Every structure is written in structure tokens, then in C-alpha cells.
Amino acid sequence: MALLALVVAACEVAPSAPKPAPKSTPLAKADTKFFSGEYDGAEKDYQALIDSGTPNARAHYVLLLDYENRFVEAVQQAQQAVKDNADSVSLSRLTRALDWSEDVTGAVAAGAKAIKATPVDPLAHLFYGEALADAGRFAEARDQLRAGQKAAADAYARAEADRDWANYYRARGDSLQELNHLELSLKNQPGFPERSLELSRYQSGHANAGKAIQLLRDVARKEAGQYAVLSAEGDAAFLQGNAPVAIELYDAALKVRPNGATATLGLAEVDVAVSRDFNTAHDRLLAALKADPKAGNVYQFLRFLDSLVLKKDPAQELAFAQPPPTDGITTARKDALAAVNATRATVGLGAVAENPALAESALAHSYFFLFNFGQSSLNGDGVHFEDASLPGSFGHNSSDRAAHFGYAQSSITSEVISHVFIAPAAVERWVDTVYHRYPITSREAKLAGYGEAQVGGLSIQVLDFGIAGAEPGELIAYPPPNSTGVPAAFSGGEVPDPVPTATYPIGYPITLQAPLGATLAVGKADLTGPSGGQVDTYQIPPGTNNLSPNEFAVLAKSPLPAGKYNVTVTGTVNGAAFTKTWQFSV
């Protein structure tokens, strides 16, 4: 297998002559700590270098935050690094932070800038190539990955080149090549724990549980004194469905750092979702919060465990920790609504206003999901509903849950859910789909509330809308007329699947939306490409395949090449004829 992988890799790009190693610097020493698994020591060094004004220290710190799933911090630090110095190093780290946060459009934009800034960091090509692959722009991705692999001059860059090729082949559905390149990545940088974690995730995803756990245990033995690594290992084991090994690894982490927030949350999640031992989870979390009263993620988990599951008022018990832990969710809510309203503005719609009851309901439902992760009733569309027999249930659907928190509006509610890591990326993910776009671009949406929760690599974002009565108005087309920079592809993953017969990725969703309650009938829908030729499409008529009678969608059968596209849709709205024509550019 290794020999085959080497041959394949050699076909990708000819190896370049090795370059002299850079002179050892404090920043290089911090990187060495990081890549050897000393995450805590590396973080202290990075922060000291940032405080002293060391060039690119903040950008290098971003990579550590990415690997620790601290994506809100990663994006913030990357944005500040670019503000300080918009060089290729900083822009490349912003590309990675946005891409791993699932803001693929933002990542592609940052990557395009990173490869134009000189001198070009080899990682700029690699991180941009990964983002392009995630966007379905495979030919461009290949070019960037080849350029980055050719320029790679150190073990991390060489290993990362193979990891990004693995990502490329995963997106293309080639699992053998994905495995080949993950093995090469580990061979190029065996001392970096993340390389084994990446391979472990692959093995778990391909039903090789024994190999997956063995990789985790091998790393745990090597990194027995590294809290952050052991915590990440515990997260990986939990998501692989092996609670006993997860407990073993979290316990090892807590021996290094008693009451550490990350490992404590991981153990509490196992207590609640697997063992159903709510009191033990409560006691762990309370001890961790007392050790660090500003641990907002611990505070929120314990607050909802108290109120929803243990049925007691958390206010008195948690008074010592208020209000600092609430700042994170407040910022996320602002970011979510800002992203929603920015999208609405592109199609001429007014802003939605935050509703406290909807926001608290969305946040509580996020924790209900964490408390019951793994329950079959939460699979697929079931994630929107709460089984009254499960702990923490407070309302079957979004309307019931909003009423529980005092939502007194007469309007109905609508809900969208995702599993990414930051609020703007969640909104982007919803807008870039079919079914989840319509509530955001609904003329009748007036109120909204956002909530999110995360434990390690497990996350959920919930956005609830208050929908008013039908409003007359023009058809709403998306992508917006005359918009530019439209993504090329839709990679699927939406539940329900809008095109079950498709082989993903396919073209970016194009939607048309009439007022609520209207009957939209489409007679013909044409999509023409940059050359003027007709584009072959899938079409979802109004009222079919989970669309409402006022909704229509069309998707090209293949990702869209760059250029200008024209859409013409003819039909009727409540029996009145219309022709809607608009353009957009990919």
C-alpha cells in the first residue's frame, strides 16, 4: 500500500530539490513544540511572541487553534493577523481557518489573495487548493495542490500536501487514493499527533474500528503528558462511538490537568448521552466551572443540564460564574443575524429582528441534541423534533419550544439546523443549499433566534424564524440578479436530499420563491452558460420532493465552470403568467 501511494504521489508532481532548513528562531521553536505534540507549551510560546510583536506569530498560532477545533478563536486571530500584515502567510492561515470553519466561500476568497501576495508561502497554495476542492472547483484545486507540493520545504508542508490530496480525493469519491495520501502524510510527519488522528478518522469511517482505536492508543502512549492531545483523542474516540476508550483518554487528560474544561466537557457528554448519569456529569462540570469561572462552554452545558434535565433553577448555583460565560453566545447571535440580514439585503428584503424567546429556545434545543446525541430519533429530519421520553425535552417542534420560553407571537416558526462550528459559516451553509435557504430568503420572516453548542468535534447550530402572514411581492430569485462570485458547486449533505439520484458534487442551487401561501407553477426553466449553450439540469417543481407550493429549484448536473449564466423561468403565480430572467456569475 505504501509503495503504491508513493508511485501515485510521484505522478502528481515531480519532487523538488530540498531547500536549506531555516535558521532556528523563537517562532520556529514554537512550531517545533506544536508539531511534536506539546500543544500547551506551544500556545504559551505563541502568545508570548504575539505580545512581543514577532512577525507572523499570530498567523502560526492560528494553525494550533484550528487543530484544537477552536474555530471562533482561529478565525478571529487570523483576521487580526491579516489586519496586522496582509502577507501570504497570514492570508493562508485565514484561508485554512475559514475553510475548516465551513466558510468555504470566504476561504476561497482569502486563498485567491494568499497566492497573489509575494513571496508566496507554499501553504498558501495547499490551503487554497483544499478550499477549492471543498468548493467543487477540482481543476483549479489540482493546480494549487501541485504548486504547493512542489514548493513544500519542511515536514509539515510535505505532510500537509498529502493530507490535502487526501481531502481532494475524498471529495471526488476515491477512498483508495484518500487512504494512500493519509498514510503518506503520516509517513512525512510521524511525530505530529494530528496525522494519526486523521488516519484514525478515516479508518473509523470505513468500518475499521480496531485500526482506528489502535492509532489513538499509540498516540496516547507517546503523548501521555499532553493534555490537549489526550483531550482531542478522547473526542475522536467518542465520535467514533467507543465510549470506554473515550473515558480512558479523557481520564488520562484530567490526570495532566485536573478539572480541565475540554476533557471535563467530553466526560460529561459521555455521562449524559451514553451513561445517562446526570448527577455525575453535574458534579464534574460544577467543579470545572469553579476552577475556571470564565469557562463559558462549561457554564452553558451545566445551565441547561440543570434546567432541562435535573429540573432545578441554575441561577443560584451558577451565580458566581455570571455574566462572563454568556459573552460567546451573544457574539455568535449577533454574527448569525448579521449574516442572515446581509443575505436578505442582496435580494431586497428587510432585516429580521432578534427575538429573545426564539434565541433561548434555539440554544436550549442545541443542548437537547448534545444530551441525546446518538439517539435514533434524532437522525435525519428528526434533529428538528424532541421525543418527550428523552431527557431534556421541552417541546416537540420549534413552535412548541418557542412557546415554552414565552414566544407569544401569532406567527408560525421555521427552523434550520447545521453541524459546523461558527455562526457565519452555518448561515453560509444554509444559504448554499436548497431547503434551508428558503426560510432565510422568505419575505415573511420577521423575527429570528440563534443558538449553538459544541463539545470537541461535535457541534450544532440552530436558527429559528418567526414567520408572519403572507405578503404580496415579486418573485425572489437566488443567486441574486447580477451577483458575482457565486459558488460553482453543491456538494450535497443536505437532509432531506434534494436530488437523491445525483452523484455529487453538482451545480450550485438556483431557487425561485413566491409569497407564502401562493401557488407557483413552472412551465419551463432554462439555464445557459458562458458559451451561450444550454446547461443540463435537475429541476424540482413546486410542491414536490419536500418543496412548498411556492418554491422551485434548479441545479446543474455538474459543477458550474467560471463565467456568466442566464436563467429564464416562465410559469404562473396563482394563475397569473410570469417570465423571470436574471444573470449571475460564477
Coordinates of C-alpha atoms in Angstrom, one line a residue:
M1 CA 0.0 0.0 0.0
A2 CA 2.8 2.4 0.9
L3 CA 4.7 1.7 -2.3
L4 CA 1.5 2.2 -4.4
A5 CA 0.9 5.5 -2.6
L6 CA 4.5 6.7 -3.4
V7 CA 4.1 5.9 -7.0
V8 CA 0.8 7.7 -7.3
A9 CA 2.2 10.7 -5.4
A10 CA 5.1 10.8 -7.8
C11 CA 2.7 11.0 -10.7
E12 CA 1.0 14.0 -9.1
V13 CA 4.1 16.3 -9.2
A14 CA 7.8 15.8 -9.6
P15 CA 9.7 16.3 -6.3
S16 CA 11.7 19.4 -6.0
A17 CA 15.2 19.7 -4.5
P18 CA 15.2 20.1 -0.8
K19 CA 15.8 23.6 0.5
P20 CA 18.0 24.6 3.3
A21 CA 16.3 24.5 6.7
P22 CA 15.5 28.0 8.1
K23 CA 17.7 29.3 10.9
S24 CA 16.2 28.4 14.3
T25 CA 14.1 31.2 15.7
P26 CA 11.8 31.5 18.7
L27 CA 8.9 31.2 16.3
A28 CA 10.4 28.1 14.7
K29 CA 10.9 26.6 18.2
A30 CA 7.3 27.2 19.0
D31 CA 6.3 25.4 15.8
T32 CA 8.6 22.5 16.7
K33 CA 6.8 22.2 20.1
F34 CA 3.5 22.2 18.3
F35 CA 4.4 19.6 15.7
S36 CA 5.8 17.4 18.4
G37 CA 2.6 17.4 20.4
E38 CA 3.5 20.0 23.0
Y39 CA 0.3 22.0 22.3
D40 CA 0.1 23.8 25.7
G41 CA 3.8 24.8 25.6
A42 CA 3.5 25.9 22.0
E43 CA 0.4 28.0 22.9
K44 CA 2.3 29.8 25.6
D45 CA 5.2 30.5 23.3
Y46 CA 2.9 31.7 20.5
Q47 CA 1.1 34.1 22.9
A48 CA 4.4 35.4 24.2
L49 CA 5.6 36.0 20.7
I50 CA 2.4 37.8 19.8
D51 CA 2.7 40.0 22.8
S52 CA 6.3 40.9 21.8
G53 CA 5.3 41.7 18.2
T54 CA 7.1 38.9 16.5
P55 CA 6.1 38.9 12.8
N56 CA 3.7 36.1 11.8
A57 CA 3.4 34.7 15.3
R58 CA -0.3 35.2 15.3
A59 CA -0.7 33.5 12.0
H60 CA 1.3 30.5 13.2
Y61 CA -0.9 30.4 16.3
V62 CA -4.0 30.1 14.1
L63 CA -2.9 26.6 13.0
L64 CA -2.9 25.3 16.6
L65 CA -6.3 26.7 17.2
D66 CA -7.6 25.0 14.0
Y67 CA -6.4 21.6 15.1
E68 CA -7.9 22.1 18.5
N69 CA -11.3 22.8 17.0
R70 CA -11.3 26.3 18.5
F71 CA -12.6 27.8 15.3
V72 CA -14.1 31.0 16.6
E73 CA -10.7 32.0 18.1
A74 CA -8.9 30.8 15.0
V75 CA -10.9 33.0 12.7
Q76 CA -10.6 36.0 15.0
Q77 CA -6.9 35.6 15.3
A78 CA -6.5 35.0 11.5
Q79 CA -8.4 38.1 10.7
Q80 CA -6.3 40.1 13.1
A81 CA -3.1 38.7 11.6
V82 CA -4.3 39.8 8.2
K83 CA -5.2 43.2 9.6
D84 CA -1.7 43.5 11.0
N85 CA 0.1 42.3 7.9
A86 CA -1.8 41.0 4.8
D87 CA 1.1 38.8 3.6
S88 CA 0.8 35.4 2.1
V89 CA 1.5 33.7 5.5
S90 CA -1.4 35.5 7.3
L91 CA -3.8 35.1 4.3
S92 CA -3.0 31.4 4.0
R93 CA -3.9 30.8 7.7
L94 CA -7.1 32.8 7.3
T95 CA -7.9 30.5 4.3
R96 CA -7.5 27.4 6.5
A97 CA -9.4 28.9 9.5
L98 CA -12.4 29.8 7.3
D99 CA -12.3 26.5 5.3
W100 CA -12.3 24.4 8.4
S101 CA -15.0 26.5 9.9
E102 CA -17.1 25.6 6.8
D103 CA -17.0 29.2 5.4
V104 CA -15.8 27.8 2.1
T105 CA -16.7 30.9 0.0
G106 CA -14.7 33.1 2.4
A107 CA -11.8 30.6 2.3
V108 CA -11.7 30.6 -1.5
A109 CA -11.6 34.4 -1.5
A110 CA -8.8 34.6 1.1
G111 CA -6.9 31.8 -0.7
A112 CA -7.0 33.8 -4.0
K113 CA -5.4 36.7 -2.2
A114 CA -2.8 34.5 -0.4
I115 CA -1.3 33.2 -3.7
K116 CA -1.0 36.7 -5.1
A117 CA 0.8 38.1 -2.1
T118 CA 4.6 37.8 -2.6
P119 CA 6.6 36.0 -1.6
V120 CA 4.1 33.2 -1.7
D121 CA 4.0 30.8 1.3
P122 CA 3.9 27.2 0.0
L123 CA 1.0 26.6 2.4
A124 CA -1.0 29.3 0.6
H125 CA -1.2 27.0 -2.4
L126 CA -2.1 24.0 -0.3
F127 CA -4.7 25.6 1.8
Y128 CA -6.2 27.4 -1.2
G129 CA -6.2 24.1 -3.1
E130 CA -8.1 22.4 -0.2
A131 CA -10.7 25.2 -0.2
L132 CA -11.1 24.9 -4.0
A133 CA -11.7 21.2 -3.7
D134 CA -14.3 21.8 -1.0
A135 CA -16.0 24.2 -3.4
G136 CA -16.0 21.6 -6.2
R137 CA -13.5 23.5 -8.3
F138 CA -11.4 20.4 -8.9
A139 CA -9.2 21.5 -11.9
E140 CA -8.1 24.7 -10.0
A141 CA -7.6 22.7 -6.9
R142 CA -5.2 20.3 -8.7
D143 CA -3.1 23.2 -10.0
Q144 CA -2.8 24.7 -6.5
L145 CA -2.0 21.4 -4.8
R146 CA 0.7 20.6 -7.3
A147 CA 2.2 24.1 -6.9
G148 CA 2.2 23.7 -3.1
Q149 CA 3.6 20.2 -3.1
K150 CA 6.4 21.3 -5.4
A151 CA 7.3 24.2 -3.1
A152 CA 7.0 22.3 0.2
A153 CA 10.3 22.6 2.1
D154 CA 9.6 21.2 5.5
A155 CA 8.0 18.1 7.0
Y156 CA 4.7 19.9 7.9
A157 CA 4.3 21.3 4.4
R158 CA 5.1 17.9 2.8
A159 CA 2.7 16.1 5.1
E160 CA 0.0 18.7 4.6
A161 CA 0.3 18.4 0.8
D162 CA -0.6 14.7 1.1
R163 CA -3.4 15.4 3.6
D164 CA -4.8 18.0 1.1
W165 CA -4.6 15.5 -1.7
A166 CA -6.5 13.1 0.5
N167 CA -9.2 15.7 1.0
Y168 CA -9.3 16.2 -2.8
Y169 CA -9.8 12.5 -3.4
R170 CA -12.4 12.2 -0.7
A171 CA -14.4 15.0 -2.4
R172 CA -14.0 13.0 -5.7
G173 CA -15.2 9.8 -4.0
D174 CA -11.9 8.0 -4.4
S175 CA -11.4 6.4 -1.0
L176 CA -8.3 4.3 -2.0
Q177 CA -6.4 7.4 -3.0
E178 CA -7.6 9.2 0.1
L179 CA -6.1 6.4 2.2
N180 CA -2.9 6.4 0.2
H181 CA -2.3 10.1 0.8
L182 CA -3.2 10.0 4.5
E183 CA -0.6 7.2 5.0
L184 CA 1.9 9.3 3.2
S185 CA 1.0 12.3 5.3
L186 CA 1.7 10.2 8.5
K187 CA 5.0 9.0 7.0
N188 CA 6.1 12.5 6.2
Q189 CA 5.4 13.8 9.8
P190 CA 5.0 10.8 12.2
G191 CA 5.7 12.9 15.3
F192 CA 2.7 15.2 14.8
P193 CA -0.3 13.6 16.6
E194 CA -2.8 15.1 14.1
R195 CA -1.5 12.8 11.3
S196 CA -2.5 9.7 13.3
L197 CA -5.8 11.3 14.2
E198 CA -6.6 12.0 10.6
L199 CA -5.9 8.4 9.7
S200 CA -7.9 7.2 12.7
R201 CA -10.9 9.1 11.5
Y202 CA -10.6 7.5 8.0
Q203 CA -10.3 4.0 9.4
S204 CA -13.4 4.6 11.7
G205 CA -15.4 5.9 8.7
H206 CA -14.5 2.8 6.7
A207 CA -15.6 0.4 9.4
N208 CA -12.0 -0.4 10.6
A209 CA -12.8 0.3 14.3
G210 CA -9.9 -1.8 15.5
K211 CA -7.3 0.1 13.5
A212 CA -8.9 3.4 14.4
I213 CA -8.6 2.8 18.1
Q214 CA -5.1 1.4 17.9
L215 CA -3.9 4.6 16.2
L216 CA -5.5 6.6 19.1
R217 CA -3.9 4.5 21.8
D218 CA -0.5 4.6 20.1
V219 CA -0.6 8.4 20.2
A220 CA -1.8 8.4 23.8
R221 CA 1.2 6.4 24.8
K222 CA 3.6 8.7 23.1
E223 CA 1.9 11.9 24.4
A224 CA 1.0 10.7 27.9
G225 CA 1.7 14.1 29.4
Q226 CA 0.0 16.3 26.8
Y227 CA -3.5 17.4 28.0
A228 CA -4.6 18.9 24.7
V229 CA -3.6 15.8 22.6
L230 CA -5.3 13.4 25.0
S231 CA -8.5 15.5 25.1
A232 CA -8.5 15.5 21.2
E233 CA -8.0 11.8 21.3
G234 CA -11.0 11.4 23.7
D235 CA -13.1 13.5 21.3
A236 CA -12.1 11.3 18.4
A237 CA -12.9 8.1 20.3
F238 CA -16.3 9.4 21.4
L239 CA -17.3 10.4 17.8
Q240 CA -16.2 7.0 16.7
G241 CA -18.7 5.5 19.0
N242 CA -16.3 4.0 21.5
A243 CA -17.3 5.4 24.9
P244 CA -15.0 3.2 27.0
V245 CA -11.9 4.4 25.1
A246 CA -13.1 8.0 25.2
I247 CA -13.4 7.8 29.0
E248 CA -10.0 6.3 29.2
L249 CA -8.4 9.1 27.2
Y250 CA -10.4 11.9 28.9
D251 CA -9.3 10.5 32.3
A252 CA -5.7 10.5 31.2
A253 CA -6.1 14.1 30.1
L254 CA -7.5 15.1 33.5
K255 CA -4.6 13.5 35.3
V256 CA -2.4 16.0 33.5
R257 CA -4.8 18.9 34.1
P258 CA -7.4 18.3 36.8
N259 CA -10.8 20.0 36.1
G260 CA -9.6 20.9 32.6
A261 CA -12.6 22.3 30.7
T262 CA -12.2 20.4 27.4
A263 CA -11.8 17.0 28.9
T264 CA -14.4 17.6 31.6
L265 CA -16.9 18.5 29.0
G266 CA -16.0 15.4 27.0
L267 CA -16.6 13.2 30.0
A268 CA -19.8 15.0 30.9
E269 CA -21.1 14.4 27.4
V270 CA -20.3 10.7 27.8
D271 CA -22.0 10.7 31.2
V272 CA -25.2 12.3 29.8
A273 CA -25.5 10.9 26.3
V274 CA -24.2 7.4 26.9
S275 CA -24.3 6.5 30.6
R276 CA -27.3 8.7 31.5
D277 CA -25.5 9.6 34.7
F278 CA -26.7 13.2 35.0
N279 CA -25.6 13.8 38.6
T280 CA -22.0 12.7 37.9
A281 CA -21.9 15.0 34.9
H282 CA -23.3 17.8 37.0
D283 CA -20.7 17.4 39.7
R284 CA -17.8 17.2 37.2
L285 CA -19.0 20.4 35.4
L286 CA -19.5 22.3 38.6
A287 CA -16.0 21.5 39.8
A288 CA -14.6 22.6 36.5
L289 CA -16.5 25.8 36.5
K290 CA -15.4 26.6 40.0
A291 CA -11.8 26.0 38.8
D292 CA -12.4 28.4 35.8
P293 CA -15.5 30.6 36.3
K294 CA -15.0 32.1 32.8
A295 CA -15.4 28.7 31.0
G296 CA -18.4 29.7 29.0
N297 CA -18.9 26.3 27.3
V298 CA -19.0 24.5 30.7
Y299 CA -21.4 27.1 32.1
Q300 CA -23.9 26.7 29.3
F301 CA -23.8 22.9 29.4
L302 CA -24.4 22.9 33.1
R303 CA -27.1 25.6 32.9
F304 CA -29.2 23.5 30.6
L305 CA -28.4 20.3 32.3
D306 CA -29.8 21.8 35.5
S307 CA -32.9 23.4 33.9
L308 CA -33.9 20.9 31.3
V309 CA -32.8 17.5 32.8
L310 CA -32.3 17.9 36.5
K311 CA -35.3 20.3 36.7
K312 CA -33.8 22.8 39.0
D313 CA -33.1 26.5 38.8
P314 CA -29.4 27.0 37.9
A315 CA -29.4 30.8 38.8
Q316 CA -28.3 30.4 42.4
E317 CA -25.9 27.6 41.9
L318 CA -24.1 29.3 39.0
A319 CA -24.4 32.9 40.2
F320 CA -20.6 33.0 40.8
A321 CA -19.9 32.5 37.1
Q322 CA -22.2 35.1 35.6
P323 CA -22.2 37.1 33.4
P324 CA -18.8 36.5 31.6
P325 CA -19.7 33.0 30.2
T326 CA -22.6 34.4 28.2
D327 CA -20.5 36.7 26.0
G328 CA -19.6 34.0 23.5
I329 CA -23.2 33.1 22.6
T330 CA -24.1 36.8 22.5
T331 CA -21.5 37.4 19.9
A332 CA -22.5 34.3 17.9
R333 CA -26.1 35.5 17.8
K334 CA -25.1 38.9 16.5
D335 CA -22.9 37.3 13.9
A336 CA -25.7 34.9 12.8
L337 CA -28.3 37.6 12.4
A338 CA -25.8 39.9 10.6
A339 CA -25.1 37.1 8.1
V340 CA -28.8 36.4 7.6
N341 CA -29.6 40.0 7.1
A342 CA -26.7 40.5 4.7
T343 CA -28.1 37.7 2.6
R344 CA -31.6 39.1 2.8
A345 CA -30.4 42.5 1.7
T346 CA -28.9 41.0 -1.5
V347 CA -32.5 40.1 -2.6
G348 CA -34.1 43.3 -1.5
L349 CA -35.6 42.0 1.8
G350 CA -35.7 43.8 5.1
A351 CA -33.8 42.7 8.2
V352 CA -35.1 40.2 10.7
A353 CA -35.0 41.2 14.3
E354 CA -33.8 39.1 17.2
N355 CA -36.5 37.6 19.4
P356 CA -35.2 36.6 22.9
A357 CA -37.6 33.7 23.2
L358 CA -36.7 32.2 19.9
A359 CA -33.0 32.7 20.7
E360 CA -33.3 30.9 24.1
S361 CA -35.4 28.1 22.6
A362 CA -32.8 27.6 19.8
L363 CA -30.0 27.5 22.4
A364 CA -31.8 25.0 24.6
H365 CA -32.6 22.7 21.7
S366 CA -28.9 22.7 20.8
Y367 CA -28.2 21.3 24.3
F368 CA -31.0 18.8 24.0
F369 CA -29.2 17.5 20.9
L370 CA -25.9 17.1 22.9
F371 CA -27.7 15.5 25.8
N372 CA -29.2 12.9 23.4
F373 CA -26.6 12.5 20.8
G374 CA -26.7 9.0 19.3
Q375 CA -30.4 8.5 19.8
S376 CA -32.0 7.2 16.6
S377 CA -35.0 9.6 16.9
L378 CA -32.5 12.5 16.1
N379 CA -31.4 11.0 12.8
G380 CA -32.2 12.9 9.6
D381 CA -35.1 15.3 9.9
G382 CA -35.6 14.0 13.5
V383 CA -33.0 16.5 14.6
H384 CA -35.8 19.2 14.5
F385 CA -38.0 17.3 16.9
E386 CA -37.8 16.3 20.6
D387 CA -39.1 13.0 21.8
A388 CA -40.9 13.6 25.1
S389 CA -39.4 10.4 26.5
L390 CA -35.9 11.7 26.2
P391 CA -34.2 13.7 28.9
G392 CA -34.2 17.5 28.4
S393 CA -37.2 17.6 26.1
F394 CA -39.2 20.8 26.4
G395 CA -41.3 20.9 23.2
H396 CA -41.9 18.6 20.2
N397 CA -41.3 21.2 17.5
S398 CA -39.8 24.7 17.1
S399 CA -43.2 26.3 17.8
D400 CA -43.8 24.3 21.0
R401 CA -40.3 25.1 22.2
A402 CA -40.6 28.8 21.4
A403 CA -43.8 28.9 23.4
H404 CA -42.1 27.2 26.3
F405 CA -39.7 30.2 26.5
G406 CA -42.5 32.8 26.2
Y407 CA -42.8 33.3 22.5
A408 CA -46.2 34.9 22.3
Q409 CA -46.4 35.9 18.6
S410 CA -49.2 34.6 16.5
S411 CA -46.8 33.9 13.6
I412 CA -45.6 30.4 12.9
T413 CA -42.0 29.3 13.2
S414 CA -39.5 27.8 10.9
E415 CA -36.2 26.2 11.8
V416 CA -32.8 25.3 10.1
I417 CA -30.0 23.3 11.7
S418 CA -26.4 22.6 10.8
H419 CA -23.3 20.9 12.3
V420 CA -20.4 23.3 11.5
F421 CA -18.6 25.4 14.0
I422 CA -19.2 29.2 13.7
A423 CA -22.3 31.2 13.1
P424 CA -21.4 32.9 9.8
A425 CA -20.4 29.6 8.3
A426 CA -23.7 28.0 9.4
V427 CA -25.6 30.7 7.7
E428 CA -23.5 30.3 4.6
R429 CA -24.1 26.5 4.6
W430 CA -27.9 27.1 4.8
V431 CA -27.9 29.6 2.0
D432 CA -25.8 27.3 -0.2
T433 CA -28.4 24.5 0.0
V434 CA -32.0 24.1 -1.3
Y435 CA -34.5 23.6 1.5
H436 CA -32.5 25.5 4.2
R437 CA -32.3 28.6 2.0
Y438 CA -36.0 29.4 1.7
P439 CA -36.6 30.5 5.4
I440 CA -33.6 32.9 5.1
T441 CA -34.9 34.4 1.9
S442 CA -38.5 34.4 2.9
R443 CA -40.3 37.7 2.6
E444 CA -42.5 36.8 5.6
A445 CA -39.6 36.1 8.0
K446 CA -39.6 38.9 10.6
L447 CA -38.0 37.5 13.8
A448 CA -35.2 35.1 14.5
G449 CA -33.3 33.5 17.3
Y450 CA -29.9 31.6 17.1
G451 CA -28.3 29.0 19.4
E452 CA -25.3 26.8 19.2
A453 CA -23.5 24.2 21.3
Q454 CA -20.2 22.3 20.9
V455 CA -18.3 19.6 22.7
G456 CA -15.0 18.8 20.9
G457 CA -15.7 17.9 17.3
L458 CA -19.5 17.6 18.0
S459 CA -21.4 20.7 17.2
I460 CA -24.9 22.0 16.3
Q461 CA -26.3 25.4 15.2
V462 CA -30.0 26.1 15.4
L463 CA -31.7 29.1 13.8
D464 CA -35.5 29.7 14.4
F465 CA -37.6 32.2 12.5
G466 CA -40.9 33.8 13.3
I467 CA -42.8 33.8 10.0
A468 CA -45.6 36.4 9.6
G469 CA -48.7 36.2 7.3
A470 CA -48.3 36.2 3.6
E471 CA -47.1 39.4 2.0
P472 CA -47.5 40.2 -1.7
G473 CA -44.4 40.9 -3.7
E474 CA -42.1 40.0 -6.5
L475 CA -40.6 36.5 -7.0
I476 CA -37.4 36.2 -5.1
A477 CA -34.6 34.7 -7.2
Y478 CA -31.3 33.3 -5.8
P479 CA -28.4 33.7 -6.6
P480 CA -29.4 37.4 -6.7
P481 CA -29.6 39.0 -10.1
N482 CA -26.2 40.3 -11.3
S483 CA -24.4 38.7 -8.4
T484 CA -20.7 37.7 -8.8
G485 CA -18.5 35.2 -7.1
V486 CA -21.3 32.6 -6.9
P487 CA -20.0 29.2 -5.8
A488 CA -19.6 26.6 -8.5
A489 CA -20.9 23.6 -6.8
F490 CA -23.3 22.0 -4.3
S491 CA -21.7 19.0 -2.6
G492 CA -24.8 17.6 -1.1
G493 CA -25.1 16.5 2.5
E494 CA -28.5 18.3 2.9
V495 CA -31.3 16.4 4.7
P496 CA -33.5 15.6 3.0
D497 CA -31.5 15.1 -0.2
P498 CA -32.9 17.5 -2.8
V499 CA -31.6 15.3 -5.7
P500 CA -31.4 11.7 -4.5
T501 CA -30.4 10.4 -7.9
A502 CA -27.4 12.8 -8.3
T503 CA -23.7 12.0 -8.0
Y504 CA -22.3 14.9 -6.0
P505 CA -20.9 17.5 -6.4
I506 CA -23.4 19.1 -8.8
G507 CA -24.2 22.7 -9.7
Y508 CA -25.0 25.4 -7.2
P509 CA -28.7 25.6 -6.3
I510 CA -30.8 28.2 -8.2
T511 CA -34.1 28.9 -6.5
L512 CA -37.3 30.9 -7.1
Q513 CA -39.7 31.8 -4.3
A514 CA -43.2 33.2 -4.4
P515 CA -45.0 34.7 -1.4
L516 CA -46.1 32.4 1.4
G517 CA -49.2 30.5 0.5
A518 CA -49.1 31.3 -3.2
T519 CA -49.2 28.6 -5.8
L520 CA -46.2 28.6 -8.1
A521 CA -46.3 26.7 -11.4
V522 CA -43.3 26.5 -13.6
G523 CA -43.7 25.8 -17.3
K524 CA -40.1 26.0 -18.4
A525 CA -36.7 26.8 -16.8
D526 CA -33.6 27.4 -18.9
L527 CA -30.0 27.8 -17.7
T528 CA -27.5 28.9 -20.3
G529 CA -23.7 29.0 -19.6
P530 CA -20.8 31.3 -20.6
S531 CA -20.7 30.0 -24.1
G532 CA -24.4 30.5 -24.6
G533 CA -25.2 26.8 -24.6
Q534 CA -27.9 25.1 -22.7
V535 CA -26.8 23.6 -19.3
D536 CA -28.3 20.2 -18.4
T537 CA -30.1 20.5 -15.1
Y538 CA -32.1 18.8 -12.4
Q539 CA -35.4 20.6 -11.6
I540 CA -37.5 20.3 -8.5
P541 CA -41.1 21.5 -9.3
P542 CA -43.1 23.4 -6.7
G543 CA -44.9 21.2 -4.2
T544 CA -42.7 18.2 -4.9
N545 CA -39.8 16.5 -3.1
N546 CA -40.4 18.5 0.1
L547 CA -40.7 21.8 -1.6
S548 CA -43.7 24.0 -0.7
P549 CA -46.1 25.0 -3.5
N550 CA -44.5 28.5 -3.6
E551 CA -40.9 27.2 -4.1
F552 CA -38.9 26.0 -7.2
A553 CA -35.3 24.8 -7.6
V554 CA -33.0 24.0 -10.4
L555 CA -29.4 22.6 -10.2
A556 CA -26.9 21.9 -13.0
K557 CA -25.9 18.3 -13.2
S558 CA -22.2 19.2 -12.9
P559 CA -20.3 22.0 -11.1
L560 CA -20.5 25.3 -13.0
P561 CA -17.4 26.5 -14.8
A562 CA -16.4 30.1 -14.2
G563 CA -18.3 32.7 -16.2
K564 CA -21.7 34.3 -16.6
Y565 CA -25.0 32.4 -16.5
N566 CA -28.5 33.3 -17.6
V567 CA -31.7 31.9 -16.0
T568 CA -35.2 32.2 -17.6
V569 CA -38.2 30.8 -15.8
T570 CA -41.7 31.0 -17.1
G571 CA -44.9 30.0 -15.4
T572 CA -47.7 31.3 -13.2
V573 CA -48.3 32.5 -9.7
N574 CA -51.8 31.9 -8.6
G575 CA -52.7 31.6 -12.2
A576 CA -51.1 34.9 -13.4
A577 CA -48.4 34.4 -16.0
F578 CA -44.8 35.5 -15.4
T579 CA -41.4 35.4 -17.0
K580 CA -38.4 35.8 -14.7
T581 CA -35.0 36.4 -16.3
W582 CA -31.8 37.1 -14.5
Q583 CA -28.0 36.6 -14.6
F584 CA -25.2 35.7 -12.2
S585 CA -21.5 35.0 -12.4
V586 CA -19.5 32.1 -11.0

